[in-house]
Short mmCIF file of C-alpha atoms and ligand atoms in Angstrom, two decimals:
data_model
loop_
_atom_site.label_atom_id
_atom_site.label_comp_id
_atom_site.label_asym_id
_atom_site.label_seq_id
_atom_site.Cartn_x
_atom_site.Cartn_y
_atom_site.Cartn_z
CA MET P 1 143.60 87.23 96.52
CA ARG P 2 146.58 86.67 99.62
CA GLU P 3 149.72 84.91 97.44
CA ARG P 4 150.41 88.24 94.78
CA VAL P 5 153.75 87.33 92.81
CA ILE P 6 155.04 90.53 91.93
CA GLY P 7 156.92 91.88 89.83
CA ALA P 8 159.31 94.51 89.36
CA ALA P 9 159.92 96.59 86.53
CA GLN P 10 163.72 97.68 86.29
CA MET P 11 163.95 100.63 83.67
CA GLY P 12 167.24 102.01 81.93
CA PRO P 13 167.79 104.35 81.03
CA ILE P 14 165.90 107.26 78.84
CA GLN P 15 167.38 109.90 76.68
CA LYS P 16 165.74 113.71 76.17
CA SER P 17 165.13 112.48 72.41
CA ASP P 18 163.07 109.23 73.30
CA SER P 19 159.08 109.25 71.98
CA ARG P 20 156.56 108.25 74.98
CA GLU P 21 155.98 105.26 72.89
CA ALA P 22 159.74 104.16 72.59
CA VAL P 23 159.31 104.14 76.44
CA VAL P 24 155.74 102.81 76.49
CA SER P 25 157.11 99.54 73.94
CA ARG P 26 160.31 98.57 76.66
CA MET P 27 157.75 98.62 79.89
CA LEU P 28 155.87 96.31 77.03
CA ALA P 29 158.36 94.27 76.97
CA LEU P 30 158.72 94.05 80.99
CA LEU P 31 154.71 93.79 81.10
CA ASP P 32 155.13 90.46 78.51
CA ARG P 33 157.62 89.11 80.42
CA ALA P 34 156.29 89.37 84.11
CA ALA P 35 152.65 87.30 82.48
CA ALA P 36 155.38 85.28 81.33
CA GLN P 37 156.80 84.58 85.38
CA GLY P 38 152.80 84.34 86.24
CA CYS P 39 152.79 87.70 88.04
CA ASP P 40 149.70 90.00 88.90
CA LEU P 41 150.91 92.78 89.66
CA VAL P 42 153.87 94.56 87.83
CA VAL P 43 155.58 97.92 89.68
CA TYR P 44 157.29 100.35 87.15
CA PRO P 45 160.10 103.46 88.47
CA GLU P 46 158.86 107.39 89.15
CA LEU P 47 158.33 109.19 85.89
CA ALA P 48 158.20 105.85 84.08
CA LEU P 49 157.53 107.46 80.35
CA THR P 50 160.26 110.01 79.93
CA THR P 51 164.01 110.99 81.06
CA PHE P 52 164.57 111.97 84.55
CA PHE P 53 164.04 116.08 83.12
CA PRO P 54 164.25 117.88 86.16
CA ARG P 55 168.35 117.71 86.29
CA TRP P 56 167.35 120.11 83.33
CA TYR P 57 166.21 123.56 84.53
CA MET P 58 164.49 125.24 82.09
CA GLU P 59 162.30 128.52 82.18
CA ASP P 60 159.30 128.13 79.26
CA GLN P 61 156.15 126.72 80.53
CA ALA P 62 155.05 125.17 77.44
CA GLU P 63 158.84 123.37 77.28
CA ILE P 64 158.28 122.32 80.43
CA ASP P 65 154.65 121.21 80.43
CA GLY P 66 155.79 118.41 77.50
CA TRP P 67 157.05 116.64 80.11
CA PHE P 68 153.62 116.10 81.71
CA GLU P 69 150.53 113.54 80.69
CA ARG P 70 147.19 115.88 80.35
CA GLU P 71 145.61 112.44 81.03
CA MET P 72 146.29 108.79 81.78
CA PRO P 73 145.94 106.91 80.34
CA ASN P 74 146.24 108.77 77.21
CA ALA P 75 147.24 107.61 73.57
CA ALA P 76 150.60 107.05 74.16
CA THR P 77 150.05 104.60 77.11
CA ARG P 78 147.13 103.09 76.58
CA PRO P 79 148.68 100.06 74.74
CA LEU P 80 150.21 99.18 77.70
CA PHE P 81 146.36 99.52 80.20
CA ASP P 82 145.32 96.94 76.91
CA ARG P 83 148.27 94.47 77.67
CA ALA P 84 148.05 94.79 81.36
CA ARG P 85 143.78 94.25 80.77
CA GLU P 86 145.16 91.41 78.24
CA HIS P 87 147.72 89.31 80.39
CA GLY P 88 145.42 90.25 83.55
CA ILE P 89 148.45 91.77 85.23
CA ALA P 90 147.57 95.42 87.82
CA ILE P 91 150.05 97.67 86.95
CA SER P 92 151.34 100.86 88.72
CA PHE P 93 153.90 103.12 87.29
CA GLY P 94 154.98 107.18 87.80
CA TYR P 95 154.72 110.12 85.39
CA ALA P 96 154.26 113.89 85.95
CA GLU P 97 150.89 114.50 86.14
CA LEU P 98 149.54 117.87 84.54
CA THR P 99 145.77 118.19 86.37
CA PRO P 100 142.50 120.33 84.01
CA GLU P 101 143.17 123.34 86.49
CA GLY P 102 147.01 123.21 85.67
CA HIS P 103 148.70 121.78 89.08
CA HIS P 104 151.52 120.01 88.51
CA PHE P 105 152.63 116.96 90.64
CA ASN P 106 155.11 114.01 90.39
CA THR P 107 152.24 111.39 90.62
CA SER P 108 152.02 107.34 90.45
CA ILE P 109 149.00 105.37 90.09
CA LEU P 110 148.08 101.60 90.23
CA THR P 111 145.92 99.77 88.33
CA ASP P 112 143.70 96.46 89.05
CA ARG P 113 143.71 93.63 86.91
CA GLN P 114 141.11 94.73 84.42
CA GLY P 115 143.06 97.99 83.80
CA ASN P 116 141.15 100.32 85.41
CA ILE P 117 143.07 102.64 87.91
CA VAL P 118 142.69 102.22 91.40
CA GLY P 119 144.41 104.30 93.29
CA LYS P 120 146.92 107.62 92.78
CA TYR P 121 149.18 109.15 94.88
CA ARG P 122 151.51 112.99 93.92
CA LYS P 123 155.06 112.40 95.89
CA VAL P 124 154.76 114.50 99.17
CA HIS P 125 158.46 115.02 99.53
CA LEU P 126 159.88 116.80 96.60
CA PRO P 127 164.44 116.95 97.08
CA GLY P 128 166.55 119.30 95.60
CA HIS P 129 165.50 122.90 95.07
CA VAL P 130 163.64 125.79 92.47
CA GLU P 131 166.20 127.93 90.88
CA TYR P 132 169.09 127.30 89.53
CA ASP P 133 171.85 126.16 91.75
CA ALA P 134 175.85 126.38 90.48
CA ALA P 135 177.24 124.93 93.56
CA ARG P 136 176.17 121.67 92.51
CA ASP P 137 177.00 119.06 90.13
CA PHE P 138 174.23 118.84 88.03
CA GLN P 139 170.61 120.24 88.64
CA HIS P 140 167.94 118.74 90.79
CA LEU P 141 164.82 121.16 90.20
CA GLU P 142 161.62 118.63 91.31
CA LYS P 143 160.75 121.53 94.14
CA ARG P 144 160.38 123.76 90.47
CA TYR P 145 158.59 121.42 88.77
CA PHE P 146 156.05 119.85 90.75
CA GLU P 147 153.86 121.26 94.12
CA PRO P 148 153.63 118.49 97.29
CA GLY P 149 151.65 116.04 96.63
CA ASP P 150 147.63 116.63 97.87
CA LEU P 151 146.39 113.45 98.91
CA GLY P 152 148.05 111.77 101.69
CA PHE P 153 149.39 108.35 101.50
CA GLU P 154 146.39 107.06 101.01
CA THR P 155 146.04 102.95 101.17
CA PHE P 156 143.76 101.04 98.49
CA ASP P 157 142.18 97.14 98.96
CA ASN P 158 142.93 96.34 95.94
CA GLU P 159 141.29 92.68 94.72
CA GLY P 160 141.92 91.82 98.56
CA THR P 161 145.25 93.57 99.13
CA LEU P 162 145.81 96.53 100.95
CA MET P 163 148.22 98.93 98.71
CA GLY P 164 149.66 101.91 99.22
CA MET P 165 152.46 103.97 96.83
CA CYS P 166 155.27 106.66 97.76
CA ILE P 167 158.00 107.78 95.57
CA CYS P 168 161.57 108.24 95.67
CA ASN P 169 162.55 110.69 98.17
CA ASP P 170 159.31 109.68 100.71
CA ARG P 171 161.62 105.96 101.18
CA ARG P 172 163.63 108.18 102.96
CA TRP P 173 161.07 109.42 105.56
CA PRO P 174 159.25 106.93 108.09
CA GLU P 175 156.83 109.08 108.24
CA THR P 176 155.67 107.65 104.92
CA TRP P 177 155.67 104.29 106.06
CA ARG P 178 154.34 104.60 109.72
CA VAL P 179 151.31 106.44 107.89
CA MET P 180 150.51 103.58 105.49
CA GLY P 181 151.65 101.08 108.55
CA LEU P 182 148.70 102.89 110.50
CA GLN P 183 145.76 101.42 107.78
CA GLY P 184 147.16 98.18 107.97
CA VAL P 185 149.35 98.38 104.59
CA GLU P 186 150.78 95.13 102.78
CA LEU P 187 152.02 96.36 100.28
CA VAL P 188 154.39 99.61 99.73
CA MET P 189 155.18 100.49 96.18
CA LEU P 190 157.59 102.72 95.28
CA GLY P 191 159.71 103.88 92.15
CA TYR P 192 163.14 105.73 91.88
CA ASN P 193 165.27 107.77 89.98
CA THR P 194 168.12 108.76 92.04
CA PRO P 195 171.73 109.52 90.29
CA SER P 196 174.04 107.18 90.88
CA VAL P 197 176.70 110.40 92.40
CA ASN P 198 175.58 113.12 94.86
CA SER P 199 175.41 116.22 93.37
CA GLN P 200 176.23 118.02 96.38
CA ASN P 201 179.37 115.94 97.42
CA ARG P 202 180.92 113.72 94.80
CA GLY P 203 182.78 111.66 97.03
CA GLU P 204 179.94 109.61 98.20
CA GLY P 205 180.15 106.26 96.72
CA LEU P 206 177.33 104.47 94.95
CA SER P 207 177.56 101.90 97.31
CA LYS P 208 177.12 104.40 99.93
CA ARG P 209 174.03 105.61 98.14
CA LEU P 210 172.86 102.21 97.08
CA TYR P 211 172.69 101.29 101.02
CA HIS P 212 171.19 104.42 102.11
CA SER P 213 168.36 103.25 99.30
CA GLU P 214 168.14 99.57 100.54
CA LEU P 215 168.11 100.87 104.31
CA SER P 216 165.57 102.75 103.93
CA VAL P 217 162.85 100.42 102.27
CA THR P 218 164.25 97.39 103.89
CA ALA P 219 163.56 99.05 107.74
CA GLY P 220 160.70 100.86 106.53
CA ALA P 221 158.93 97.41 105.21
CA TYR P 222 159.66 95.70 109.02
CA GLN P 223 158.69 98.18 110.88
CA ASN P 224 155.44 98.38 109.83
CA ALA P 225 155.19 94.36 108.74
CA THR P 226 154.43 94.93 104.68
CA TRP P 227 156.16 93.66 101.71
CA ALA P 228 157.50 96.33 100.16
CA VAL P 229 158.58 96.63 96.37
CA ALA P 230 161.27 99.62 95.27
CA VAL P 231 161.80 99.92 91.58
CA ALA P 232 164.87 101.56 89.74
CA LYS P 233 164.93 103.46 86.59
CA ALA P 234 168.69 103.03 86.06
CA GLY P 235 171.66 103.66 83.79
CA VAL P 236 173.32 106.84 82.32
CA GLU P 237 170.44 109.10 80.87
CA ASP P 238 172.58 111.89 78.29
CA GLY P 239 175.27 111.59 80.33
CA PHE P 240 174.26 111.77 84.11
CA PRO P 241 174.13 108.21 85.88
CA LEU P 242 171.17 106.55 87.65
CA MET P 243 171.22 103.79 90.14
CA GLY P 244 170.05 100.44 90.33
CA GLY P 245 169.38 98.22 93.39
CA THR P 246 165.66 97.74 92.48
CA ILE P 247 164.52 95.89 95.00
CA ILE P 248 161.47 93.42 96.21
CA VAL P 249 161.29 93.16 100.54
CA ASP P 250 159.52 91.35 103.08
CA PRO P 251 157.28 91.65 106.10
CA ASP P 252 160.96 90.64 108.04
CA GLY P 253 162.70 93.68 106.00
CA PHE P 254 164.65 90.53 104.39
CA VAL P 255 165.05 91.65 100.39
CA VAL P 256 164.22 88.45 98.67
CA ALA P 257 164.89 89.71 94.97
CA ARG P 258 167.19 91.86 93.46
CA THR P 259 168.25 93.31 90.46
CA THR P 260 171.89 92.97 89.48
CA GLY P 261 172.19 95.09 85.80
CA GLU P 262 171.61 98.76 85.30
CA GLY P 263 168.98 97.97 82.32
CA ASP P 264 165.63 96.95 81.68
CA GLU P 265 165.55 93.98 84.01
CA LEU P 266 161.95 92.27 85.37
CA ILE P 267 162.05 90.75 89.03
CA ALA P 268 159.54 88.55 90.20
CA ALA P 269 158.97 87.24 93.93
CA HIS P 270 156.14 84.77 95.17
CA CYS P 271 154.48 87.69 98.28
CA ASP P 272 152.05 85.96 100.29
CA MET P 273 149.95 88.83 102.09
CA GLU P 274 149.37 86.66 105.03
CA ARG P 275 153.23 87.22 105.84
CA CYS P 276 152.65 90.71 107.18
CA GLN P 277 150.25 89.36 110.60
CA PHE P 278 152.70 87.83 112.72
CA GLY P 279 154.51 91.26 112.75
CA LYS P 280 151.15 93.27 113.03
CA THR P 281 149.78 91.17 115.48
CA THR P 282 153.13 91.24 118.18
CA ILE P 283 156.18 93.87 118.15
CA PHE P 284 154.23 96.19 115.66
CA ASP P 285 150.46 95.68 117.30
CA PHE P 286 150.46 99.79 117.03
CA ALA P 287 146.82 99.45 119.27
CA ARG P 288 149.26 98.23 122.30
CA HIS P 289 152.62 99.44 122.25
CA ARG P 290 152.84 102.79 120.84
CA ARG P 291 152.62 106.01 122.78
CA VAL P 292 150.72 109.17 120.54
CA GLU P 293 151.19 111.71 123.99
CA HIS P 294 155.41 111.22 123.42
CA TYR P 295 155.08 111.97 119.10
CA GLY P 296 153.57 115.54 119.30
CA ARG P 297 156.79 116.82 117.60
CA ILE P 298 156.36 114.35 114.64
CA THR P 299 153.54 116.79 113.38
CA SER P 300 153.81 120.37 115.25
CA GLN P 301 157.34 120.52 114.14
CA THR P 302 159.81 120.82 110.66
CA GLY P 303 162.68 121.82 111.50
CA VAL P 304 165.21 120.77 115.26
CA GLU P 305 164.04 122.67 118.59
CA ARG P 306 164.84 122.53 121.43
N1 CDV M 401 163.60 111.45 92.21
C1 CDV M 401 164.75 111.66 93.82
O1 CDV M 401 163.63 111.62 94.59
N2 CDV M 401 165.81 111.25 94.20
C2 CDV M 401 166.10 111.79 95.19
C3 CDV M 401 167.36 112.06 95.57
C4 CDV M 401 167.72 113.60 95.00
C5 CDV M 401 168.46 112.12 96.56
C6 CDV M 401 166.58 110.65 96.49
O2 CDV M 401 166.06 110.22 97.52
O3 CDV M 401 166.56 109.22 94.97
#
């Protein structure tokens, strides 16, 4: 399939007390809307099945593990896989993964249109901190609850489209996009939970936060000549606001569809994968133009050095 109809299924807030089943029923409603619009792929947010639990400081490992899924699909999510198969829609969504070996990851999966999982990604760039931080307006404890992903930025041929995933903070790192760009990626899917307020700078303002998100995604799409879908979980979760700003971006870096609110909302766009070819064969023809002899610092160093 070279032309895909892609749906971005923004989700409104999920409260701490909401069950997985209640959340999945909202995801099903969005999926039905996507089917009515002819979508063949639907992308949901990061940690789509629960509230953004890393804002809560927890010490009890059993309580922490309660936010994680031990298998996928499981009893709560099976209806989503079944409905997607009935509609012939591929899906991608994020969840907290607890592996049989006891590892904890912030994960996204991708299915084909028959409901088979054909791709998995585990978040590499984990923001936040490990211990309770009284200096912040609120906590962001991803570094406490998750290990950095161990799967890299793989791409997957999903029924003729080369797809890759990243998650939330990953979108702000050009390395994320370029590693997928170097595999010829045609569609990057990502979900996010981005607080509307900067916990370390409450004066920052929502418009700047929305701008930085859109800037990251449009630049990543343009510089790698790929379609991109960035999907928010938005609205106020137990008093903590998350921003919206869900967008679908073309390989020239232009936004072709965007949400308007902070609730459950489905947007869709016709995305011709052939449109990636112009950028990939001209200004971003990597084989002709990249100068790797000057890029050593990218992989040999993390912090700033002179
Ligand atoms: N879930 C996230 O990764 N959120 C980060 C916030 C903490 C800045 C983000 O990059 O949106």
